[in-house]
Every structure is written in C-alpha cells, then in structure tokens.
Coordinates of C-alpha atoms in Angstrom, one line a residue:
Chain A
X1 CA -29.8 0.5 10.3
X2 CA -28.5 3.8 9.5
X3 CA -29.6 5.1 12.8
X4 CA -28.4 2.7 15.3
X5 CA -25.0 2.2 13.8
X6 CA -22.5 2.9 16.2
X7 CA -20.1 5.2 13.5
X8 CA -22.5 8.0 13.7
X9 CA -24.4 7.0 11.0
X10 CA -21.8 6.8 8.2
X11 CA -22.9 4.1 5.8
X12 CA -20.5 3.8 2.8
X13 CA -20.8 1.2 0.1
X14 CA -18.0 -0.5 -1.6
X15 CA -17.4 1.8 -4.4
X16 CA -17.3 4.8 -1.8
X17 CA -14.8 2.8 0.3
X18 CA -12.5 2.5 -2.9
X19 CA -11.5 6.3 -2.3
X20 CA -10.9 6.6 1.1
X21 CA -7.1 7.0 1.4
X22 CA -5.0 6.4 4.7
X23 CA -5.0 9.7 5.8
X24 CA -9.1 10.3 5.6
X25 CA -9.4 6.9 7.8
X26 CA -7.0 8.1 9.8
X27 CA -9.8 11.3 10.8
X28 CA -11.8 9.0 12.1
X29 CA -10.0 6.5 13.6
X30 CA -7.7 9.2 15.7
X31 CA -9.3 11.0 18.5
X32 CA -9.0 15.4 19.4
X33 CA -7.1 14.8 22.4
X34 CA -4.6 13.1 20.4
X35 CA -3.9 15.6 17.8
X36 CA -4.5 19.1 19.6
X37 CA -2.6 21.5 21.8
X38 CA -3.2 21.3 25.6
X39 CA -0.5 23.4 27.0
X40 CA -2.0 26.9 25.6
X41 CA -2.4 30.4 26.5
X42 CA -5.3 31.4 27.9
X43 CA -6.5 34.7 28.7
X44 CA -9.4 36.2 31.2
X45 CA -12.2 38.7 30.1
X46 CA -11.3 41.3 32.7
X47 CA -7.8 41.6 31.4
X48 CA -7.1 43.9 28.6
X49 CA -6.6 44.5 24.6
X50 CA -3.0 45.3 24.8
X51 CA -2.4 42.6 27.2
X52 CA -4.2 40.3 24.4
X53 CA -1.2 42.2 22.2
X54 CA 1.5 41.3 24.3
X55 CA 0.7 37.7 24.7
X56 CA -0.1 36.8 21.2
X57 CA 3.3 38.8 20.1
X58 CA 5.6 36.7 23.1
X59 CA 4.0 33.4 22.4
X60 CA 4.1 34.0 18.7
X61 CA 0.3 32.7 18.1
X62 CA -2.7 34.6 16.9
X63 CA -5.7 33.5 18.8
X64 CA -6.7 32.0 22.9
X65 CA -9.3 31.4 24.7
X66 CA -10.9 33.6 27.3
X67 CA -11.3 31.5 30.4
X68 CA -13.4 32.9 33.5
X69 CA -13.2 30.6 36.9
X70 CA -12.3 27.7 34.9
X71 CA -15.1 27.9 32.2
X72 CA -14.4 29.2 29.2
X73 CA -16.6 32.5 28.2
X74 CA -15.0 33.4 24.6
X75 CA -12.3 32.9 22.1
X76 CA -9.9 36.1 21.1
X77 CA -7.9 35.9 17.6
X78 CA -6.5 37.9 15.7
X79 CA -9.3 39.3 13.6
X80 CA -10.6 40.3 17.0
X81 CA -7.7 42.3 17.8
X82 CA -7.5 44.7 14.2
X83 CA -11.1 45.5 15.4
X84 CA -9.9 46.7 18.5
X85 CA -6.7 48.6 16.7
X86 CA -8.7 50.3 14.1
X87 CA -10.7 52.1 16.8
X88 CA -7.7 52.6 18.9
X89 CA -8.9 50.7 21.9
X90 CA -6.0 49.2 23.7
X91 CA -7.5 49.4 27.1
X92 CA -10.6 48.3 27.1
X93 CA -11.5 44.8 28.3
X94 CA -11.3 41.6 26.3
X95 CA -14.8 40.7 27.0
X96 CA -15.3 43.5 24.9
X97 CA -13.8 42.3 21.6
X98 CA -13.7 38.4 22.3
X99 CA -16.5 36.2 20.4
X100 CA -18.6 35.1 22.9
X101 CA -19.7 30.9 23.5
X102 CA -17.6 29.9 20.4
X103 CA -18.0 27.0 18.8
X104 CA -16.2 24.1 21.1
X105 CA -15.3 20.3 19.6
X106 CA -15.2 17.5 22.2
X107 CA -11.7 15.7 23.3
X108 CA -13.1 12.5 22.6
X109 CA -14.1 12.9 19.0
X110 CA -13.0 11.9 16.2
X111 CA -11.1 14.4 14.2
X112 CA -13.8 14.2 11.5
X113 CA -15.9 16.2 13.9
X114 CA -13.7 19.2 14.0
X115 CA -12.9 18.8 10.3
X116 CA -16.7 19.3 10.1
X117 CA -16.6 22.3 11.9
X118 CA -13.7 23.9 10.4
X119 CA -15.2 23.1 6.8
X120 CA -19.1 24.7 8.0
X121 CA -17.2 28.1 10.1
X122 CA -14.9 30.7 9.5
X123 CA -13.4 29.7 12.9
X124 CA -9.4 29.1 12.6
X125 CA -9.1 27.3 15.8
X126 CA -11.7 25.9 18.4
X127 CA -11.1 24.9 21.9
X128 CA -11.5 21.6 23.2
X129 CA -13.9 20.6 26.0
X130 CA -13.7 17.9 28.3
X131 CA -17.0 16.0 29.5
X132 CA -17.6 18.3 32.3
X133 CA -17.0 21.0 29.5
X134 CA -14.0 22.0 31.5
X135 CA -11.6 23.6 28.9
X136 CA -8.3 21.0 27.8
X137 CA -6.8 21.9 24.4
X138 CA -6.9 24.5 21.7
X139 CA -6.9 22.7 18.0
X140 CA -6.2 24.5 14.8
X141 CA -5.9 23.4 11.2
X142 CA -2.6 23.1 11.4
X143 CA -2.8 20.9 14.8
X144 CA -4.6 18.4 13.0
X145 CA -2.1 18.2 9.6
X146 CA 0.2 17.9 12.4
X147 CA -1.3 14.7 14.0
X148 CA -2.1 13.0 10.9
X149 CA 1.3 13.1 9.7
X150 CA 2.9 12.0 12.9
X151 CA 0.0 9.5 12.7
X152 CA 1.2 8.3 8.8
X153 CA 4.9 7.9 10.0
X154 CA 3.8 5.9 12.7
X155 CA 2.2 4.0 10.5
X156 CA 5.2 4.0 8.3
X157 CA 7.3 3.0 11.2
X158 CA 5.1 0.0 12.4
X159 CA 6.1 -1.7 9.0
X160 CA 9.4 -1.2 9.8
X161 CA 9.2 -2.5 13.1
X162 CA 7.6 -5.7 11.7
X163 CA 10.3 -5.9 8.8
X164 CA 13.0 -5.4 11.8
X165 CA 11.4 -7.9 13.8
X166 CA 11.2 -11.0 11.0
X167 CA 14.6 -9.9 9.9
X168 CA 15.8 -11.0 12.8
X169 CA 13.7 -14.2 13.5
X170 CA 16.6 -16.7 13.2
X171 CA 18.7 -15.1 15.0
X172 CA 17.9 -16.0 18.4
X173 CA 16.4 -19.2 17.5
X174 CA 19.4 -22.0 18.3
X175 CA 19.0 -25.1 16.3
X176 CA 21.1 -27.7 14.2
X177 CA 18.9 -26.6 11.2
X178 CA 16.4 -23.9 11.7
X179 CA 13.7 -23.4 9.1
X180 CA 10.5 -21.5 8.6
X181 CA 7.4 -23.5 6.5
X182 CA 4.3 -21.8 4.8
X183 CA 1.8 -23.9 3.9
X184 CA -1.1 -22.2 0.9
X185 CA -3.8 -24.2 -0.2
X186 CA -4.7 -23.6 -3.9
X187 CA -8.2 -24.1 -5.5
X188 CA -8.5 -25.6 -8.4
X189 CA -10.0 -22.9 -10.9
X190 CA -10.0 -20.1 -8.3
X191 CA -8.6 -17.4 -10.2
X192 CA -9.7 -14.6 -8.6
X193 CA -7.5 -15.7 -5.6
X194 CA -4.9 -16.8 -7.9
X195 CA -1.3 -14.9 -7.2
X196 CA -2.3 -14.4 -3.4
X197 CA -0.1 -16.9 -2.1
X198 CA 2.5 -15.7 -4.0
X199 CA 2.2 -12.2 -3.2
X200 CA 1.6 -13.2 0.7
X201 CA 5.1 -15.2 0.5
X202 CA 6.9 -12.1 -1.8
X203 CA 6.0 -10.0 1.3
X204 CA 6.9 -12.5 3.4
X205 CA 10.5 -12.7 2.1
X206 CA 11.3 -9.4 2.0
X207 CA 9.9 -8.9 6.1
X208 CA 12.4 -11.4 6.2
X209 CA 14.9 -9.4 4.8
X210 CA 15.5 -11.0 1.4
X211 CA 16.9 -8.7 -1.3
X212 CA 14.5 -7.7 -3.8
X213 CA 15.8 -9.4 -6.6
X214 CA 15.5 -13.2 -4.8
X215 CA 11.8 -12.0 -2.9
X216 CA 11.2 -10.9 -7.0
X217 CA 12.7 -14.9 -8.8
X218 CA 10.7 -16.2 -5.8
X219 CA 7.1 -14.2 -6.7
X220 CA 7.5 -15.1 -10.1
X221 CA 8.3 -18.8 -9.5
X222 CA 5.7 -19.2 -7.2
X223 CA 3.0 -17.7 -9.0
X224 CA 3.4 -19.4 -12.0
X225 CA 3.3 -22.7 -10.2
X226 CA 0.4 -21.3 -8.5
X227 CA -1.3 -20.8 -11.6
X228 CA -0.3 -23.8 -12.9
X229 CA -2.2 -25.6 -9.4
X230 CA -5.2 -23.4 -10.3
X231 CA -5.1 -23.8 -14.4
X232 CA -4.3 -27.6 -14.7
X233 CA -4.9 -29.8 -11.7
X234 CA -8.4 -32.0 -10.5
X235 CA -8.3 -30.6 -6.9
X236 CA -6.3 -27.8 -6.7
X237 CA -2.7 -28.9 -5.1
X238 CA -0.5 -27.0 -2.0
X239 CA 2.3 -24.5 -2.0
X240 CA 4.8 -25.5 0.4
X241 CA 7.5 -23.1 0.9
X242 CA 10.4 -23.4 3.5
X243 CA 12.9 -20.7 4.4
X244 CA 16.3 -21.1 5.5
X245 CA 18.7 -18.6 6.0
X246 CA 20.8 -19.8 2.9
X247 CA 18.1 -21.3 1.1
X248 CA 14.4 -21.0 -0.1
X249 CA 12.3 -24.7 -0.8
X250 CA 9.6 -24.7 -2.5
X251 CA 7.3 -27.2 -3.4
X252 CA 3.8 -27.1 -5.3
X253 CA 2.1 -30.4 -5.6
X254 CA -1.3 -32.3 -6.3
X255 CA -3.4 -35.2 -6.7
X256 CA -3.8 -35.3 -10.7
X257 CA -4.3 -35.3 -13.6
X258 CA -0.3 -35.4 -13.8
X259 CA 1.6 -34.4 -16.8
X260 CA 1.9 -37.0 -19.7
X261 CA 5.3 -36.3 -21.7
X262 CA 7.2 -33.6 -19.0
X263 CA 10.0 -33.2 -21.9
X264 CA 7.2 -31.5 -23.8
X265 CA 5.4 -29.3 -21.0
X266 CA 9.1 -27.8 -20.2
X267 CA 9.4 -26.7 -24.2
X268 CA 9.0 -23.0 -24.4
X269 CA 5.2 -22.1 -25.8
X270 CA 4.1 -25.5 -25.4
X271 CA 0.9 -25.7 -23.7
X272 CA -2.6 -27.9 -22.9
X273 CA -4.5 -24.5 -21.8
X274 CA -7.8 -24.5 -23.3
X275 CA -9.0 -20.8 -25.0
X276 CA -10.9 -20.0 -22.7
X277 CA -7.5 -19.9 -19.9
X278 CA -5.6 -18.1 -22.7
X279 CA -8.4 -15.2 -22.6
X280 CA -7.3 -14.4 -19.3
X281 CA -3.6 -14.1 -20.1
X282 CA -2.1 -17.6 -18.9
X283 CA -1.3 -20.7 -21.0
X284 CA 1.1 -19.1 -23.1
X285 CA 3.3 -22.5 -22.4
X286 CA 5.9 -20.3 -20.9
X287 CA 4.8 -20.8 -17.2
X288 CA 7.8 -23.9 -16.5
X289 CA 10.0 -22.0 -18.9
X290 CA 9.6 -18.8 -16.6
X291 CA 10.2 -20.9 -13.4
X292 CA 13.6 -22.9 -14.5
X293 CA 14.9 -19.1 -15.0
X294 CA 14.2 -17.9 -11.7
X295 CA 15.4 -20.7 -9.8
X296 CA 18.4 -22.1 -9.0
X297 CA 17.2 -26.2 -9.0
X298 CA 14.1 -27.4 -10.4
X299 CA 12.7 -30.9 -10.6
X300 CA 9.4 -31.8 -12.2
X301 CA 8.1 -35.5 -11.0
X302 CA 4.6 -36.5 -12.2
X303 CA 2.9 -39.9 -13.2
X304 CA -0.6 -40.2 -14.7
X305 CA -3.6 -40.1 -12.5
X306 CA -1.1 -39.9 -9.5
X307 CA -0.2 -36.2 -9.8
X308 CA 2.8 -33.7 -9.9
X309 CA 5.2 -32.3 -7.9
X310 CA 7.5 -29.7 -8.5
X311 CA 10.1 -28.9 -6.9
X312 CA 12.1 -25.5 -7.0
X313 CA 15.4 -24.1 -5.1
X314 CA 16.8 -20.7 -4.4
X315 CA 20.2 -20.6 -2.8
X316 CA 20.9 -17.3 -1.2
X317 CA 25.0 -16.4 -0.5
X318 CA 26.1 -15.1 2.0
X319 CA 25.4 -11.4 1.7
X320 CA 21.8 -12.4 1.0
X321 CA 20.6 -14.6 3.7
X322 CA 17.1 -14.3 5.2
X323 CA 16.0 -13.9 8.7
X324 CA 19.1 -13.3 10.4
X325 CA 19.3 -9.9 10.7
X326 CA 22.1 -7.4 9.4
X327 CA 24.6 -8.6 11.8
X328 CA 26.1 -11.2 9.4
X329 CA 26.0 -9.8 6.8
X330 CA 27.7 -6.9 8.0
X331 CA 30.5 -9.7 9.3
X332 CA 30.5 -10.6 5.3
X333 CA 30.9 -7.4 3.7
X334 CA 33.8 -6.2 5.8
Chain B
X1 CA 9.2 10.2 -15.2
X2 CA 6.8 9.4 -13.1
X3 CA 3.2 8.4 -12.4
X4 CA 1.9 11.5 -12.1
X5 CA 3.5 12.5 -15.9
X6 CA 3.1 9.3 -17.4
X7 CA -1.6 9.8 -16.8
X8 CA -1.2 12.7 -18.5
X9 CA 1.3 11.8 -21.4
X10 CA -1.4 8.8 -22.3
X11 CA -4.5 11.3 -21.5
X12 CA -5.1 8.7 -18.7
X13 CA -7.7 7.9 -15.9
X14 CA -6.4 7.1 -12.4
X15 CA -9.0 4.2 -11.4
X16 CA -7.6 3.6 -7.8
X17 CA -7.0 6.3 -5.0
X18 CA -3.7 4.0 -3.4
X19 CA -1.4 4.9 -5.4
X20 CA 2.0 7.0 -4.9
X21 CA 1.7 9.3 -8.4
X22 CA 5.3 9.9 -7.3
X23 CA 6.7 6.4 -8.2
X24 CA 9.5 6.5 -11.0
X25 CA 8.7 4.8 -14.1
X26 CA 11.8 3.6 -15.8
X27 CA 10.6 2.4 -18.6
X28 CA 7.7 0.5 -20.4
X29 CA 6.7 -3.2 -21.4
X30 CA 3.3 -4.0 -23.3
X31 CA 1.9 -7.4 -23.6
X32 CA -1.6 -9.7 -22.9
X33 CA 0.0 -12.9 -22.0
X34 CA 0.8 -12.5 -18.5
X35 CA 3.8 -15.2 -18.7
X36 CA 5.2 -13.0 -21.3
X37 CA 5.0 -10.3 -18.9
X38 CA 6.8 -12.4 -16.4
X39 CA 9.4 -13.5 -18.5
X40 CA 10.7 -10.4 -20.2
X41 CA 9.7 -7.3 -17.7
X42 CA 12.4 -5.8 -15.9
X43 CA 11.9 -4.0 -12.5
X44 CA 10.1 -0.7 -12.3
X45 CA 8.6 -0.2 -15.7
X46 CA 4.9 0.2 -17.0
X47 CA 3.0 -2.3 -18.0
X48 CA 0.8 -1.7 -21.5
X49 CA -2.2 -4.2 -21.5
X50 CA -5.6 -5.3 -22.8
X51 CA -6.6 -7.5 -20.3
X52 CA -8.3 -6.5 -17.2
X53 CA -8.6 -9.3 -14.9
X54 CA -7.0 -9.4 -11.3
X55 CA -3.8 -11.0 -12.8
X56 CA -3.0 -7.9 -14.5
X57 CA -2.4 -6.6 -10.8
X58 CA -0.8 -9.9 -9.3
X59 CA 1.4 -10.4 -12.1
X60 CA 2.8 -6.9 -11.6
X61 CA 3.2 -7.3 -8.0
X62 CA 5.3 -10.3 -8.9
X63 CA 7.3 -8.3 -11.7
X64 CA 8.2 -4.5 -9.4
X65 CA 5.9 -3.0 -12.3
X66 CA 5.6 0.8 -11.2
X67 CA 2.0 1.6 -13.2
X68 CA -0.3 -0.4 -15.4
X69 CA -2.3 1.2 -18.1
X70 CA -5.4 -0.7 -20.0
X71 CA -5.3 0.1 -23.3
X72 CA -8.4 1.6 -25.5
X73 CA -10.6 2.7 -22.3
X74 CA -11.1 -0.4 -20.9
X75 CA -12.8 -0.4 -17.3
X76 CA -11.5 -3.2 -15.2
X77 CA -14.4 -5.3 -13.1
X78 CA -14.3 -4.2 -9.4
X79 CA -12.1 -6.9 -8.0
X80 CA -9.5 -6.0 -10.4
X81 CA -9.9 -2.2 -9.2
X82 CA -9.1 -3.9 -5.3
X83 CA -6.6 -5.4 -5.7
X84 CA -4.5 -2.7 -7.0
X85 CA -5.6 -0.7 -4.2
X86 CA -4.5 -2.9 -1.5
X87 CA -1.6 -3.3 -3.5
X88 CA -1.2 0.3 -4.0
X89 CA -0.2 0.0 -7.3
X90 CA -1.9 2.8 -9.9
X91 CA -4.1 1.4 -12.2
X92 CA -4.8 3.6 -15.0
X93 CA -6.9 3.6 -18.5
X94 CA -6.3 4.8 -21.7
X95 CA -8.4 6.0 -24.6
X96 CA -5.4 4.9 -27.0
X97 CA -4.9 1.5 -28.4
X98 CA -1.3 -0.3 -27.7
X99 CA 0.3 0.8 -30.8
X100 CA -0.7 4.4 -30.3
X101 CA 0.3 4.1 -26.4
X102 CA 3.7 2.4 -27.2
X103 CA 4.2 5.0 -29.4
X104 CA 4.0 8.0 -27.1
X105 CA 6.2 6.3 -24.6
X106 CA 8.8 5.7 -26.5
X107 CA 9.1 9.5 -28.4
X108 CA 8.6 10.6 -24.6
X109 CA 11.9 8.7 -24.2
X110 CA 10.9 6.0 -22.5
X111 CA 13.2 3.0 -23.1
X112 CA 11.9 -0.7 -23.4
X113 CA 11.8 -3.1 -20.3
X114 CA 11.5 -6.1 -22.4
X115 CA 13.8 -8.1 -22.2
X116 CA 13.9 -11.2 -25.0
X117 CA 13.3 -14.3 -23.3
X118 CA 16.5 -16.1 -24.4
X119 CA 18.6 -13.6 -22.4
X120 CA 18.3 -15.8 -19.2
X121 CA 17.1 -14.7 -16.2
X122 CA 16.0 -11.0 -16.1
X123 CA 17.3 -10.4 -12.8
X124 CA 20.3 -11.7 -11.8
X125 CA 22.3 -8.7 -12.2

C-alpha cells in the first residue's frame, strides 16, 4: 500500500492529519515552477571571479548558476566568492571556485521536495531543472516563503470572492418575490452531527452578507431547534430555512411525539430531557426560551402523535438586507 | 488579551493546530449547560467548561466565542478535537478547576460576558 501510493509514499493517520496547518498542505499541493525565480542571472565557467563580483553587486543577489552550452555545470554564491577574495584571486575562472553538479530540484515537484533538500544541505538556493534537465528557475528559501504566502492570500481572497459573489445573488435575479430555501435533514438522536446545519446556514448568511449580529440570533435559533429535532422527536424532523432580502423564515418540523402542554415547554428551565441528554449539556429547558429572544416572530404549533412545528422570523431593515449586494444599502445610508 | 496570552495565563494546552493564537479575547463566560451558554454569552469572549463533547465547539460557533478552555485537564474525544479544527476555533485544556480558572481571568482583568438571561436579547445592540 505504502509503495504504490501515488503521494510518494506519505501515509498519515488521522491524528497526524490533525496538525497539518494550511501552509504545510500548501508544500505539497503547489508545484517549483510556481513558486521559484525563472528570470535569473546566470553566469559561464570561462568567465571570471570579479565578473562574478560585478554581477552579484548590480543585481543585488548572492548566488547564480554557472551555465555552459545550455547545461548547467555549477552553482557560484557567495561563500564561493570570500574563498576567492581571501587568496586574492579576482581573475581566475569561475570554474575554479563554483561547486560543481550541485544539487538540482525538479520544476514539477512539489515544494516539499526542495524543502527536503534545503532541510538535508547547507545549500541556500538550488536551481531548477526541466525534464530534459535543461536549466529554468533558481529557488531560494525565501522564494518559497514568498509563494506560500501569495498562495495563503489567494486563498484568503477566494473566500472573498465567494462572499462577493452570494452577496450579490439577488441582485440580478428579477422576480415579484425572490427567495433562497435550504432544506437540512435532522436525525433523530444524531448528536455528533447536531449544530451542522446550523453552522452550514450561519456561514451561509453571512456569504450572503448578513451582519454578524442577525447570521449570530439566526445560529443560535436554529441550533437550538436543531437540538430540539435531535433531542425530542420519533424520526428526526427538517430545517427549512428561506431567505429574503428583508427577511429570514425558518421552520423546523416533525412527525411526533408533539408537545403536550406548549404553555409549559415555553417556561424558562422547564424541560422533558432525560439525564442522560443533560450530561451532554442540553435540556436545561432554556432551548424555546433562547429562540423567542433571538427572533423577531415565533409560533409553536404541535398536537399529540401528529408532531410540531415551529416557526421563527427574522426581519432584517434596510441597512441589513441579505443577498443584494452593497449597492442598496449604500442608497440607505446616504 | 489574546489567545496566545490567555494558554499561558491558565498554564494551558493548545489541542488543535487551526487556530489564530492572535484572536482577541474580550472577556470570559464559564458554564456546562450549553443553553446557558447560548443565552447569556456575548460576542468574542472565552468559554470556561467541563464538558467535552462536540457541542462545546458548535455551540461556540453559534455564540462568536474566541477560545474554549476545558477545565481540570480534561481531553476531549477526537471528534470534538475536529471540529474545532475545521472550525478553527482554539480548543485548549486546563489543569485548574472552574473556580480556580474563573478566578485568574478575572484578577487578569478580564471582565464577564455573561449576560443574565432576563436582560433580553444579548445582541441587539
């Protein structure tokens, strides 16, 4: 298995997989030709020490490869250079002081690969070799800090293309009443999973470009009545949420066993959880009192055997409306 | 203060790798009932707790809370320590017991987040 896996042979487990950040995934996932330097200096071996001088002091860097008819012979840095001073050399050839067949990385690697090398060798930079090991890049330490942090604002800036994009969604969209639904389906008992749906439709909302106060009395609201689906019912029930621009529906029902006296269930600290639901934090009969205070309408229908359904409002004004850009609410403010 | 300041004010264990130690903490909130959490946290603060199970994390998505610390070393099962990564929120434990912790926040100057339930809503300001 380890063997014919295509990653080079890199088996992780879960708990190794826990501390790989962003920035180490990004080594593996972003290639040498994407982070290093192709437009570099290079140098011949018949030219001489003090023209090595004169290029590294002009182009400000401190090391370039030695290239002979298009193949490249050696590396000369800077190390390679004092040599030459401390013996008062100037004129002799390169090939004299360069470091001959250096160690190369391939432009199709992953950066890993030359983090390997750098982390093994001494080397500060390595050149870069095609795959008819013609010479294309040069790639230093500080290349690759370079290309994984244009590679993290990328990343950063994706999100905000995506938040741009949903912000927007209703803008375009001509209707007499435009609305967006999500539909979740919520197991009864399922309590690893419970809060997902809320959290999926919290960052829903704020992609949207909800303020973080209503995308924060929506999570709350939702993941109570979540839990309540999940703590309470026979089969589980459904989330329903709809956005409008100026208003947020939502609606969590199910098939049983339906609430007995609802005047009772809505009384702070009442509650039917059994211990074993109050071990793991819930039931503290606050769950409908929480909701009523983070929405703007709520009505609680249930009947015996038949079920419940609850139903919760947000209304957002206009400075707060969802999905329709900044445009408007610009209009609003001014 | 911030992440970062608050681990080593509670002589704390950063569990997950996700999260930004940078994140300011504005103030604290300790509880086990995860409705009480709900009801009376305020945005940004940390949340003190003995229970370990993946609410801990959703419920504090839910609430804005910066950093959650288990109190008196608890380890929380793996799919509690996963869901605060994805959610890159820190997830840290604490030798101390909640008094103790509550304690050192508050002579640090850390001010309450709790907000009494019969305030009305916590966030409509």
């Amino acid at each position: 298995m380890e063997e014919t896996s295509p990653h080079k042979g890199r088996l992780i487990n879960d708990e190794v997989a826990e501390t790989i950040t962003r920035a180490e995934e990004l080594a593996y996932e972003l290639k040498i030709s994407e982070v290093m330097t192709s437009n570099m200096h290079k140098i011949s071996p018949d030219q001489t020490m003090q023209d090595v001088v004169d290029l590294f002091r002009q182009a400000r860097i401190s090391g370039a490869p030695v290239v002979l008819n298009n193949q490249l012979v050696g590396i000369i840095s800077m190390e390679d250079l004092i040599r030459c001073l401390v013996t008062s050399d100037l004129a002799a050839n390169i090939s004299k002081y360069m470091t001959p067949s250096p160690l190369t990385v391939k432009a199709g690697d992953p950066v890993i690969e030359a983090l390997k090398v750098f982390v093994n060798s001494q080397v500060g930079r390595l050149p870069v070799l095609d795959e008819n090991e013609h010479l294309v890049g040069i790639l230093t330490k500080g290349d690759i800090t370079r290309g994984l942090l244009r590679a993290l604002q990328h990343d950063y800036q994706a999100e905000e293309v995506r938040r741009y994009r949903a912000s927007h969604l209703f803008e375009d969209i001509i209707s007499d009443r435009t609305s967006l639904i999500l539909r979740y389906t919520i197991r009864h008992r399922d309590f690893n999973h419970g809060g997902e749906a809320s959290g999926n439709i919290k960052r829903a909302l704020l992609r949207l470009g909800a303020s973080p106060q209503i995308a924060r009395r929506c999570g709350i609201a939702i993941y109570e009545a979540e839990m309540n689906l999940i703590i309470h019912t026979t089969n589980g029930g459904v989330l329903r949420v709809e956005i409008e621009p100026h208003r947020i529906s939502i609606d969590a029902y199910d098939d049983g066993p339906g609430i007995k006296d609802i005047e009772l269930a809505m009384k702070p600290g009442y509650s039917t959880a059994s211990e074993e639901i109050r071990e793991l934090g819930f039931g503290a009969g606050m769950g409908l009192v929480n909701i009523a205070r983070c929405v703007d309408s709520m009505v609680l229908e249930s009947s015996l055997d038949k079920g419940t359904r609850l139903r919760m409002k947000l209304f957002l004004d206009k400075a707060e409306t969802v999905g329709e850009g900044y445009a408007s609410k610009q209009g609003d403010a001014a | 203060m911030n992440v970062q300041e608050l681990i080593e004010l509670v002589d704390g264990h950063l569990i997950n790798t996700s999260a930004d130690l940078s994140r300011e903490v504005k103030g604290g909130c300790g509880a086990d009932l995860m409705s009480d959490v709900l009801a009376s946290i305020q945005p940004e603060a940390v949340l003190l707790t003995g229970l370990c199970n993946p609410q801990v994390v959703r419920t504090s998505v839910m609430a804005d809370v910066a950093a959650i610390v288990l109190v008196r070393g608890k380890n929380p099962p793996q799919v509690t320590i996963d869901l605060a990564e994805e959610e890159n929120i820190a997830l840290i434990t604490s030798p101390f017991g909640m008094f103790e912790l509550c304690g050192r926040l508050h002579r640090a100057g850390l001010p309450s987040l709790e907000r009494s339930v019969s305030d009305g809503p916590s966030e409509l300001e």
